[in-house]
Coordinates of C-alpha atoms and ligand atoms in Angstrom, one line a residue:
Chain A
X9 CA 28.1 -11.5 3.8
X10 CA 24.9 -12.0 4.9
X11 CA 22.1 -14.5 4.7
X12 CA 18.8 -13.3 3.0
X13 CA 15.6 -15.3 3.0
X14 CA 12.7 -13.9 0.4
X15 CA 10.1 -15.5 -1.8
X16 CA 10.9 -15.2 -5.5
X17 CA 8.0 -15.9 -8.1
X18 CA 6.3 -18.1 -5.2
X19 CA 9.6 -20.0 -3.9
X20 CA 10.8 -19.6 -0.4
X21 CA 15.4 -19.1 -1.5
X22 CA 17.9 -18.4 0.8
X23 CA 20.7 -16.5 -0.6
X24 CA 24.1 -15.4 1.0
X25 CA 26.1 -12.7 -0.6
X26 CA 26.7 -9.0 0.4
X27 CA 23.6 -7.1 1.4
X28 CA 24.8 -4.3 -0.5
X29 CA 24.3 -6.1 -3.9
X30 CA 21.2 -5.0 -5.9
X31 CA 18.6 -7.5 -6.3
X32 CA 19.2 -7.3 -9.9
X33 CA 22.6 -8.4 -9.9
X34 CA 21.0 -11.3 -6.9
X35 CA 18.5 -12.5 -9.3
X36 CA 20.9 -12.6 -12.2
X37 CA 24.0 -14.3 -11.1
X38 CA 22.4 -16.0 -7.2
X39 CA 19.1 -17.1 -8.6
X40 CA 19.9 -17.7 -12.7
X41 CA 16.8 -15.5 -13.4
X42 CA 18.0 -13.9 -16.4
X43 CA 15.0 -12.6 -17.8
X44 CA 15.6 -8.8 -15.6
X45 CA 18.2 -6.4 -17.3
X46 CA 20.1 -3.9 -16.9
X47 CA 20.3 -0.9 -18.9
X48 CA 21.2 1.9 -16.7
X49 CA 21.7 1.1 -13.7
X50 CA 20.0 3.8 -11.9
X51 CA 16.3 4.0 -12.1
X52 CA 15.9 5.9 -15.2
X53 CA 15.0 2.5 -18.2
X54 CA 12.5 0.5 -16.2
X55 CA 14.1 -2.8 -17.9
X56 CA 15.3 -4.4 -14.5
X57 CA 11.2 -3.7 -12.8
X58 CA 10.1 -6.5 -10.8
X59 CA 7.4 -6.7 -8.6
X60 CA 8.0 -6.2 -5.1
X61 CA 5.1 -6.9 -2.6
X62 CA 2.4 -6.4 -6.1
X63 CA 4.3 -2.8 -6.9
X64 CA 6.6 -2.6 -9.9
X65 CA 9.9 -1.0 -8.4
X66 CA 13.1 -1.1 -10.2
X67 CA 15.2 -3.9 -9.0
X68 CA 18.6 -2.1 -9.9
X69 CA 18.2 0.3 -7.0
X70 CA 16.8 -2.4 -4.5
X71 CA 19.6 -3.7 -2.5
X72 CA 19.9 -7.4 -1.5
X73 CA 19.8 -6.5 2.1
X74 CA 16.1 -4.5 2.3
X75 CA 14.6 -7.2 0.2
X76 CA 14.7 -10.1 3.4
X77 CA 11.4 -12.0 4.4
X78 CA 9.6 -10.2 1.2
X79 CA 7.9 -11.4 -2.2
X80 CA 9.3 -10.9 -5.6
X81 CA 8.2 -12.0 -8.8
X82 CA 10.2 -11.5 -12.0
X83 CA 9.2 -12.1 -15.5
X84 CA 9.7 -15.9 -15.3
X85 CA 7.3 -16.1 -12.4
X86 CA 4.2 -14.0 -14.8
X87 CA 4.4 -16.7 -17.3
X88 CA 6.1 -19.7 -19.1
X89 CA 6.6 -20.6 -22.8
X90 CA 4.1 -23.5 -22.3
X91 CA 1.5 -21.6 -20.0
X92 CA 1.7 -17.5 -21.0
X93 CA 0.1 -14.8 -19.1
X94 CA -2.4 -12.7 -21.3
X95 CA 0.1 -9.7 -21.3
X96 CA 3.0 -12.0 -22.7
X97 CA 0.6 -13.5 -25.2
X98 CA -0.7 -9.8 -26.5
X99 CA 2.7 -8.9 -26.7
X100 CA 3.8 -11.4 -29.2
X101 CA 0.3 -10.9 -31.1
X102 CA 0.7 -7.4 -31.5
X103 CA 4.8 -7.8 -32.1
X104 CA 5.2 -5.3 -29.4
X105 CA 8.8 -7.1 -29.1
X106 CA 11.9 -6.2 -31.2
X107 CA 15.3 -6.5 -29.7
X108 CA 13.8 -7.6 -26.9
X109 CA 15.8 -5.8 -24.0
X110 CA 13.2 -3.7 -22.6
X111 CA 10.5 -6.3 -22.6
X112 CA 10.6 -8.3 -19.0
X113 CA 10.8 -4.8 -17.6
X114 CA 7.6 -3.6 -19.6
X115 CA 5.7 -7.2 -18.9
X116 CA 6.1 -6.7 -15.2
X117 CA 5.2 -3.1 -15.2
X118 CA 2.1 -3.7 -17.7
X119 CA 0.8 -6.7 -15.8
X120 CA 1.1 -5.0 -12.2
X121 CA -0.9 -2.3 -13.8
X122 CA -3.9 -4.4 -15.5
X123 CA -3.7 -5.7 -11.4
X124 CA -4.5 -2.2 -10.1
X125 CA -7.4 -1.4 -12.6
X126 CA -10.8 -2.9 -13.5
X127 CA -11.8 -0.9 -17.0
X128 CA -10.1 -1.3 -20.4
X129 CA -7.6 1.6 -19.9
X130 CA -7.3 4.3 -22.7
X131 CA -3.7 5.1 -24.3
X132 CA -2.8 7.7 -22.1
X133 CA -3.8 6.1 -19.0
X134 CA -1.1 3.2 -20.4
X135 CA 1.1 5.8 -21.2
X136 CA 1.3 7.3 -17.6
X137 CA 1.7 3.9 -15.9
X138 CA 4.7 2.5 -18.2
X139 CA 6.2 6.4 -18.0
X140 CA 9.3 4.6 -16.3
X141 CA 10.1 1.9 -19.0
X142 CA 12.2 3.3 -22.1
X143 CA 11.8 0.9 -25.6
X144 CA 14.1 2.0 -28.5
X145 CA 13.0 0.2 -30.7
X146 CA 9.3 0.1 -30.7
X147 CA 8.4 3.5 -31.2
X148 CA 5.7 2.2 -28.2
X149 CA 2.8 1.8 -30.5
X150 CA 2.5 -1.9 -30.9
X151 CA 3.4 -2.2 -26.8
X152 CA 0.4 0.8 -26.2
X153 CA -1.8 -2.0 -28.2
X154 CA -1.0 -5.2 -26.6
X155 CA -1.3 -3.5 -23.5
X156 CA -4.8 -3.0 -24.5
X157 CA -5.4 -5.9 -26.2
X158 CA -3.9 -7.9 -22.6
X159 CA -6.9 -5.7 -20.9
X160 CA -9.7 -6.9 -23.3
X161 CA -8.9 -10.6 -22.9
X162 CA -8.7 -10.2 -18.7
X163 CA -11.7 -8.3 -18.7
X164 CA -13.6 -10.8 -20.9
X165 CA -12.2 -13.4 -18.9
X166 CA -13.2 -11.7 -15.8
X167 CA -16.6 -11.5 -17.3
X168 CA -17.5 -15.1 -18.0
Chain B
X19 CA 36.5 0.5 -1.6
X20 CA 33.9 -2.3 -3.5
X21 CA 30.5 -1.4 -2.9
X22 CA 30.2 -4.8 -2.0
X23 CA 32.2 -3.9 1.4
X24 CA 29.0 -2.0 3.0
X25 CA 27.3 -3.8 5.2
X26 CA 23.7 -3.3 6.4
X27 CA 21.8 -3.2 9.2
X28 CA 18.2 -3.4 9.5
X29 CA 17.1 -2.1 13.0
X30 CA 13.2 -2.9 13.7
X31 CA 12.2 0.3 16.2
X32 CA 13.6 4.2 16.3
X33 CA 15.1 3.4 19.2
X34 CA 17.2 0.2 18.6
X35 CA 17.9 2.8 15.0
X36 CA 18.9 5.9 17.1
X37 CA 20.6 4.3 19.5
X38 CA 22.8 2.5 16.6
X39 CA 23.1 5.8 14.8
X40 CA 24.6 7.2 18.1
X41 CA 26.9 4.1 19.8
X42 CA 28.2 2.0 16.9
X43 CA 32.1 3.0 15.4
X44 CA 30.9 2.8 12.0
X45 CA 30.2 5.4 9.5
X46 CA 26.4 5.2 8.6
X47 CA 24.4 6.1 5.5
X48 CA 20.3 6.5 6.3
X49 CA 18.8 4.1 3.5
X50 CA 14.9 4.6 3.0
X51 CA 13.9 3.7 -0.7
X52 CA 17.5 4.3 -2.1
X53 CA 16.5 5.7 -5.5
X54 CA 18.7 8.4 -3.9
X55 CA 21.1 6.8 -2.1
X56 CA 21.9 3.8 -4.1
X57 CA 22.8 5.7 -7.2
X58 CA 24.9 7.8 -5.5
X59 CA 26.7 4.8 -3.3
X60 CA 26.9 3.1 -7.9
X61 CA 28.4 6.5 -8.6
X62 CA 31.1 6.0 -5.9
X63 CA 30.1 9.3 -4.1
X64 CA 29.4 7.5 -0.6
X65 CA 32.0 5.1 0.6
X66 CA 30.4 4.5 4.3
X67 CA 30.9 1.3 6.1
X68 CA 27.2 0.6 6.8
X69 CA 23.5 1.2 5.6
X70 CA 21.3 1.6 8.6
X71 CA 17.9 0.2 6.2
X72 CA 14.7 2.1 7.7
X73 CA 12.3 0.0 5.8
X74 CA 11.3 -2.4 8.7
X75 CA 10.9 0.6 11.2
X76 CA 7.0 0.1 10.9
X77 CA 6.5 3.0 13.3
X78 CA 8.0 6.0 10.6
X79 CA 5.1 4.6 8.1
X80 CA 1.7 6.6 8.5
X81 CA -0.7 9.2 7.5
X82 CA -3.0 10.0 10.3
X83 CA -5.0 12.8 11.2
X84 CA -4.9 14.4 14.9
X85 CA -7.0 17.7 15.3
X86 CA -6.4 20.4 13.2
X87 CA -2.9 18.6 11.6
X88 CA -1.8 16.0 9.6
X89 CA 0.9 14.2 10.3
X90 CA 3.3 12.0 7.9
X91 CA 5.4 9.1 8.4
X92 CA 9.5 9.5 6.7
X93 CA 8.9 6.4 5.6
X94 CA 5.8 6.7 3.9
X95 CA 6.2 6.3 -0.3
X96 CA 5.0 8.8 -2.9
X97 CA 2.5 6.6 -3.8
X98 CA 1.0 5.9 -1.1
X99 CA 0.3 9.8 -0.6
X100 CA -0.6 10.2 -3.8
X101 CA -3.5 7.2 -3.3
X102 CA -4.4 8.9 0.4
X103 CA -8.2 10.2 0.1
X104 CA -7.4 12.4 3.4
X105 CA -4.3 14.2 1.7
X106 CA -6.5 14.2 -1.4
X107 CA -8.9 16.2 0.4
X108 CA -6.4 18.4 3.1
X109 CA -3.1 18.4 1.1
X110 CA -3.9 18.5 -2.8
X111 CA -0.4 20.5 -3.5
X112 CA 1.2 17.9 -1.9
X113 CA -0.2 15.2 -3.5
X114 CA 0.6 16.9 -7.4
X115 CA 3.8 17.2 -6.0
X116 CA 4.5 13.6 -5.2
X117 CA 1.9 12.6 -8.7
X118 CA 5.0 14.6 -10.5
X119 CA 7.7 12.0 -8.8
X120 CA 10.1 9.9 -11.4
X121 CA 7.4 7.2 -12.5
X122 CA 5.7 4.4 -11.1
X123 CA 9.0 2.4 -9.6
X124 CA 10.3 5.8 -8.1
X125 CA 6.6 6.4 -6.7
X126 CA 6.6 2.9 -5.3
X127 CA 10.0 3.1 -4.0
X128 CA 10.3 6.3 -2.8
X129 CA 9.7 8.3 0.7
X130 CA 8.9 11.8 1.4
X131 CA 11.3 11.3 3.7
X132 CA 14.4 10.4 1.5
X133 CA 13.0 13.5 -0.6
X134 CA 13.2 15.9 2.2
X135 CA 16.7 14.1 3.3
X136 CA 18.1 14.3 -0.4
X137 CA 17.7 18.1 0.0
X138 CA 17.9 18.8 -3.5
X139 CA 16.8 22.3 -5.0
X140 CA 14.8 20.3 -7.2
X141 CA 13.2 18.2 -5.0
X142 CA 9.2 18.1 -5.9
X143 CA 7.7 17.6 -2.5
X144 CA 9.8 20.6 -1.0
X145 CA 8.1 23.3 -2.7
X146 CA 4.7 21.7 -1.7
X147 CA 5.8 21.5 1.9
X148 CA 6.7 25.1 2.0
X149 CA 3.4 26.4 0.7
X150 CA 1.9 24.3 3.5
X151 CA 3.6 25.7 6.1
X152 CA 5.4 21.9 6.8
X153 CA 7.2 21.2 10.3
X154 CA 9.9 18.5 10.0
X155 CA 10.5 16.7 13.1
X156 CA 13.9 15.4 13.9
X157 CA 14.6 12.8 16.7
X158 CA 17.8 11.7 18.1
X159 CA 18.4 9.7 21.3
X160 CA 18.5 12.7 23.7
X161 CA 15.4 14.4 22.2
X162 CA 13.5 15.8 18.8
X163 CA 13.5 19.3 17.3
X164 CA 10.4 20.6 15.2
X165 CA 11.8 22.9 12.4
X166 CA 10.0 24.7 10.0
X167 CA 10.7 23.4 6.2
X168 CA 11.7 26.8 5.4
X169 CA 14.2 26.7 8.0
X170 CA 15.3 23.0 7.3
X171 CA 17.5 23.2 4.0
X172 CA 20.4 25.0 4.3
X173 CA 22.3 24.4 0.6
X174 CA 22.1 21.8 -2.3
X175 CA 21.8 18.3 -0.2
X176 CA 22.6 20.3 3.1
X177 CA 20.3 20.4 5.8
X178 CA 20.3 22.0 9.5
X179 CA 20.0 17.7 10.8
X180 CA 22.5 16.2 12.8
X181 CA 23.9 13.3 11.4
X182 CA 22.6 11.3 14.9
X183 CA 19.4 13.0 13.8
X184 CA 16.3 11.1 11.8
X185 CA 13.4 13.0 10.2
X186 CA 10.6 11.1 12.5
X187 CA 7.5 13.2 11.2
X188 CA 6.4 15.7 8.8
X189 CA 3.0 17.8 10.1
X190 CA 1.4 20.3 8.6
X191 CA -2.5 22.1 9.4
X192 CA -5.3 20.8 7.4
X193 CA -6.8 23.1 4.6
X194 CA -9.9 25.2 4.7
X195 CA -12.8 25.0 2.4
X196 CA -11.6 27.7 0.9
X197 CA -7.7 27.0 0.8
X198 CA -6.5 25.5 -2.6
X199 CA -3.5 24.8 -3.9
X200 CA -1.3 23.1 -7.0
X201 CA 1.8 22.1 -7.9
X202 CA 3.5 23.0 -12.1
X203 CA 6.4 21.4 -12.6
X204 CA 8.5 21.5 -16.2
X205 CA 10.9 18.9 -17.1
X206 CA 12.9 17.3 -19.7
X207 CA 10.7 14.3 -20.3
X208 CA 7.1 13.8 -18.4
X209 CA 8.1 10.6 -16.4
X210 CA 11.4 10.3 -15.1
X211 CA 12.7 13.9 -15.3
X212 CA 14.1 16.3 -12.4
X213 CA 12.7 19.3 -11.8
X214 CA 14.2 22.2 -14.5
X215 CA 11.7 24.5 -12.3
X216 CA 9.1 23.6 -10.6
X217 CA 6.3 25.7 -8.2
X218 CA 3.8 25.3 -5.8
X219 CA 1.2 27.5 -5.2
X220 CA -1.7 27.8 -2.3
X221 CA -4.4 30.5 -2.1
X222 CA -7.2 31.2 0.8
X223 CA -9.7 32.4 -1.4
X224 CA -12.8 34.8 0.2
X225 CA -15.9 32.9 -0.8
X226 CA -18.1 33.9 -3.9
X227 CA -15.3 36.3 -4.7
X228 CA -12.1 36.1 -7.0
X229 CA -10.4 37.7 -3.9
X230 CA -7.4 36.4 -2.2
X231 CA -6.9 36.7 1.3
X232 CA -3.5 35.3 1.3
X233 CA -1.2 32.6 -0.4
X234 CA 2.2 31.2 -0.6
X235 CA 4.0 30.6 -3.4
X236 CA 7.4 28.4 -3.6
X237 CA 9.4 27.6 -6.1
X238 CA 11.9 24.8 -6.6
X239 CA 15.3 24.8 -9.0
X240 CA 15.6 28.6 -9.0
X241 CA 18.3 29.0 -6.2
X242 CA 20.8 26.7 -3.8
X243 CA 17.5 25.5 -1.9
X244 CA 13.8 25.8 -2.6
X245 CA 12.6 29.9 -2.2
X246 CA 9.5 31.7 -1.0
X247 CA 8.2 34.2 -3.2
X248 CA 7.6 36.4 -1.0
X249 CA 7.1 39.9 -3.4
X250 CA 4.7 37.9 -5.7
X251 CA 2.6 36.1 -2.3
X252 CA 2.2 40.4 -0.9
X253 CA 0.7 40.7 -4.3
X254 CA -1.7 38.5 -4.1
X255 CA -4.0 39.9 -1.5
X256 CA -3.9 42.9 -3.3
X257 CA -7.3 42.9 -5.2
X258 CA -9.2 40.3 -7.5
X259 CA -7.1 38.2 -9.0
X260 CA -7.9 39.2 -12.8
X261 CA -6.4 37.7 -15.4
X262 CA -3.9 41.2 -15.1
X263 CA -3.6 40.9 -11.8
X264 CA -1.7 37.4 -12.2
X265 CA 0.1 38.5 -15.3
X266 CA 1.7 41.5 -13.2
X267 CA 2.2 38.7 -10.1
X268 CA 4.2 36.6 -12.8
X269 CA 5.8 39.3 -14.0
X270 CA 7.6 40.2 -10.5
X271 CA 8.4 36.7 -9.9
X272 CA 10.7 36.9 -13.3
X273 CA 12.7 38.9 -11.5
X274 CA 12.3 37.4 -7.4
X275 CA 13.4 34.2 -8.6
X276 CA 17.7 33.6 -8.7
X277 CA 18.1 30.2 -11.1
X278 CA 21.8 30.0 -12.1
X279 CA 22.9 27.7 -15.5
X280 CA 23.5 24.2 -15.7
X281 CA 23.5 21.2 -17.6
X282 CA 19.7 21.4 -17.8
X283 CA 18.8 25.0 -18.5
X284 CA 20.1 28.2 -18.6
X285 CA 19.2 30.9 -16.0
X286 CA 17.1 32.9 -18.3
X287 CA 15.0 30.2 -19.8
X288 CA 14.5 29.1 -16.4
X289 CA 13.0 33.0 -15.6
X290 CA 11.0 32.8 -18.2
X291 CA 9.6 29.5 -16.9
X292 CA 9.7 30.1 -13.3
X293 CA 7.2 33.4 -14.6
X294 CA 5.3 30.9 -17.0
X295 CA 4.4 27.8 -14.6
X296 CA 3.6 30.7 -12.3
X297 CA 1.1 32.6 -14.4
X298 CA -0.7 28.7 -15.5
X299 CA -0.8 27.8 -12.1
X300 CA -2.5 31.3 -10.7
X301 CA -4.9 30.6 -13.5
X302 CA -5.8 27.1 -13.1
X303 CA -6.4 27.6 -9.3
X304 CA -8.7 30.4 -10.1
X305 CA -10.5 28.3 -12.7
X306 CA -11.0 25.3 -10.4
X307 CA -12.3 27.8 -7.8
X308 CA -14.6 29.3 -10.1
X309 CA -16.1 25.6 -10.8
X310 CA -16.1 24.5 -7.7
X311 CA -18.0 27.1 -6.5
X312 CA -20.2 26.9 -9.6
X313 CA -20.3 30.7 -9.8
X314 CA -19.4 32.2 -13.2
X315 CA -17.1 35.7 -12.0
Ligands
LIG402 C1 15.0 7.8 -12.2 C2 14.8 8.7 -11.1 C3 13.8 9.7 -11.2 C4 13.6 10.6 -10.1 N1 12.7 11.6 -10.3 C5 12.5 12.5 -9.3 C6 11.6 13.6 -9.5 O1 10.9 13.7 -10.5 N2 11.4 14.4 -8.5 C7 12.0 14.3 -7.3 O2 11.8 15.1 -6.4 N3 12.9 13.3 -7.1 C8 13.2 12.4 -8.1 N4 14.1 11.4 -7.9 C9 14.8 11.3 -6.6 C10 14.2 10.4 -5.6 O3 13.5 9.4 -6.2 C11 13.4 11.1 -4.5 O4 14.1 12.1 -3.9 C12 12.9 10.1 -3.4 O5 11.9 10.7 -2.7 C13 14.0 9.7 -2.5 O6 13.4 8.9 -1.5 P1 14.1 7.5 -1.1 O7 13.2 6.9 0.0 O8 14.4 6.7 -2.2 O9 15.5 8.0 -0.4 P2 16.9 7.3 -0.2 O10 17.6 7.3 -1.5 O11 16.7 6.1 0.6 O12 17.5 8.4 0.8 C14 17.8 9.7 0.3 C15 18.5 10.5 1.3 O13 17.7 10.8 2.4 C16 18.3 10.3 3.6 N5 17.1 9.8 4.4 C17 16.2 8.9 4.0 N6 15.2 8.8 5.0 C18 15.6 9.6 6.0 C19 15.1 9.9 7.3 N7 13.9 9.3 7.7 N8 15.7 10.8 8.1 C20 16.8 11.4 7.7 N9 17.4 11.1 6.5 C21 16.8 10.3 5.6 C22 19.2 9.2 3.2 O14 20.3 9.0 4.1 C23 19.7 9.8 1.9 O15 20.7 10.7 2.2 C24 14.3 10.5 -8.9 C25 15.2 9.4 -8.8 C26 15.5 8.6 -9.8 C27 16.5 7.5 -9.6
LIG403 S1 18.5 -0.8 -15.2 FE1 17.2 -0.4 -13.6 S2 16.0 1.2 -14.4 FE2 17.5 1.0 -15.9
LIG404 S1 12.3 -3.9 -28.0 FE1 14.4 -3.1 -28.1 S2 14.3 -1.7 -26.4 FE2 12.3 -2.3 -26.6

């Protein structure tokens, strides 16, 4: 056992458990942020990405142990019901949302990626930058739209 | 054994690091990104009684430029080479390699140095680092050793370090103006996917000519560890490389390259590709050296 300090969506938490436990399996039973999944398990779904210093990583291959003294932020920390993020919003506008499963991992990966660029992105640029996040249900289009649609309101934001 | 038994230490210098590596009783496991290592400790392969975690070794984290060479941290990430203007400009093969990398978490997460210490066949950067004539630096507490990447892997995830060994740096000399190189890779799916082959490719080119003075051409997924083409690289010199000239150099590497059948191809589909990547690589080098020197051949 071993005590780890980091910041989770802004909050300062100190945690003891194994530091061989992933941070997904941290977050989900030490913190009660349920909002990260798991799918797979190893890297290949993107449905457990958080952010991990501003990067999306995948949180099921980040162990407990490496993650001391740094800054997460999960799903819950993008948004809330009352106050949603652009990206959240676009997604329920554009029902880019069906089971659901995939979802936190796509809003983390989507909104680290509107972070990184200043231009309304074209489909393939989106494409490329949620590569690592899997949807079956979907069939991508609607989420390839609200990702653009997210874009136009930040950038007409940033704008006025 | 639970996975939950490992323990983990996090050692702040090399030193404190190597001297763990070399004094403590317990069985180690080098942990950089883990998108290796942690799926392997999930799959139950790895039952060691401690990580040793690299990632607050600040000192195995840089890209810097010394002289003629350029000199990369282990612990530098995929994407952090892929965003490096001087390895945009001095290592472009390397850069496609790392660009080709699992997606955006596995960029983020993962080192050049946990790709090098995976020592897989498939491994993307490996190829790149071959063409570039890569020296891999191992340190332990009594001393380092500079070995050649060629010389390096030794077998599928075997390598010639010591298990008190680290991979401290990876250098390589900076490319001329007219060096060029690229890296083809096909897989399964175009994020996420390993390597079914995979090639890298760098040419010195004699300017205002299509002639080749010399290249070296690696390919990745064909053979227990990453292989030189060496018959298809004595080709290249040969004369102009002509549109026949790289179909006959493709041609010969059908039959240099040694791919055996697995889950994710079979031996002669991976020929046929090894050939294929090899011909579309030749002729998108010679394309982007024909518009960058703005001379129609
Ligand atoms: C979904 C997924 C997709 C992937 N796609 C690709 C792909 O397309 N192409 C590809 O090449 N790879 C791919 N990989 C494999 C992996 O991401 C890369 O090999 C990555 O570079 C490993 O780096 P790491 O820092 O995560 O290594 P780790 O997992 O931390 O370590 C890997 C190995 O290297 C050793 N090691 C690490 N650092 C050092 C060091 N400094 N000195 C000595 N030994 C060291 C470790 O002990 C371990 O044995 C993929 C992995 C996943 C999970
Ligand atoms: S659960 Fe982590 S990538 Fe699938
Ligand atoms: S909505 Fe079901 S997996 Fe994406």
């Amino acid at each position: 056992m071993k005590t780890i300090d980091f910041f989770i969506n802004g909050t300062e938490i100190s945690i003891t458990c194994s530091p061989s436990k992933t941070l997904l399996d941290v977050l989900r039973e030490d913190a009660g942020l349920t909002g990260s999944k798991e799918c797979c398990g190893k890297g290949e779904c993107g449905s457990c990405t958080v952010s991990l210093n501003g990067l999306p990583v995948c949180s099921c291959l980040l162990l407990a142990g490496q993650v001391h003294g740094q800054n997460i932020v999960t799903v819950e920390g993008i948004g809330t019901p009352e106050n949603m993020d652009p990206i959240q919003q676009a997604f329920i506008d554009e029902g880019a949302t069906q089971c659901g499963y995939c979802t936190p991992g796509l809003i983390v990966s989507a909104r680290s990626y509107l972070n990184s660029i200043g231009h309304l992105p074209g489909l393939d640029e989106i494409k490329q930058a949620l590569g690592g996040n899997l949807c079956r249900c979907t069939g991508y289009t609607k989420i390839l739209k609200a990702v653009q649609t997210a874009a136009q309101r930040l950038l007409t934001f940033r704008e006025l | 054994m639970y996975v939950s038994d490992i323990d983990m230490l996090s050692p702040r210098s090399l030193q404190e690091c190597l001297y763990l590596l070399e004094n403590e009783k317990a069985s180690f496991r080098l942990l950089a990104g883990g998108t290796d290592a942690v799926v392997r400790m999930k799959e139950g392969k790895w039952q060691h009684d401690c990580w040793l975690n690299l990632k607050n070794i600040d000192e195995l984290k840089f890209i810097a430029i010394e002289k003629d060479e350029i000199h990369i941290g282990p612990l530098t990430t995929h994407q952090e080479i892929i965003s490096s203007p001087l390895l945009r400009d001095h290592a472009d093969v390397l850069v496609q390699a790392c660009r080709e990398v699992g997606a955006a978490q596995m960029q983020n997460m993962g080192t050049i140095g946990g790709n090098i210490g995976t020592a897989s066949p498939a491994g993307d950067t490996i190829p790149a680092l071959f063409v570039l004539g890569a020296i891999i630096e191992l340190t332990s507490l009594t001393g380092k050793r500079h070995i050649c990447a060629e010389d390096f892997f030794i077998g599928p995830g075997k390598t010639v370090a010591f298990p008190n060994e680290i991979i401290t740096k990876i250098s390589f000399k900076i490319r001329g103006k007219h060096d060029l190189g690229i890296f083809q890779k096909l897989g399964p799916r175009k994020a996420q996917s390993i390597s079914i082959v995979n090639v890298a490719i760098s040419l010195s080119m004699k300017e205002g000519t299509r002639e080749c003075t010399g290249g070296r051409i690696a390919f990745g997924s064909v053979g227990p560890v990453v292989l030189r083409a060496k018959k298809c690289e004595a080709m290249l010199a040969l004369g102009e490389l002509s549109p026949d000239m790289i179909a006959n150099i493709s041609r010969v590497a059908w039959k240099e390259v040694m791919p055996i059948s697995d889950i994710r191809a079979s031996a002669s589909y991976r020929r046929d590709m090894a050939s294929a990547l090899l011909e579309r690589g030749l002729y998108r080098l010679m394309k982007r050296w024909a518009d960058d020197e703005r001379k129609p051949f």
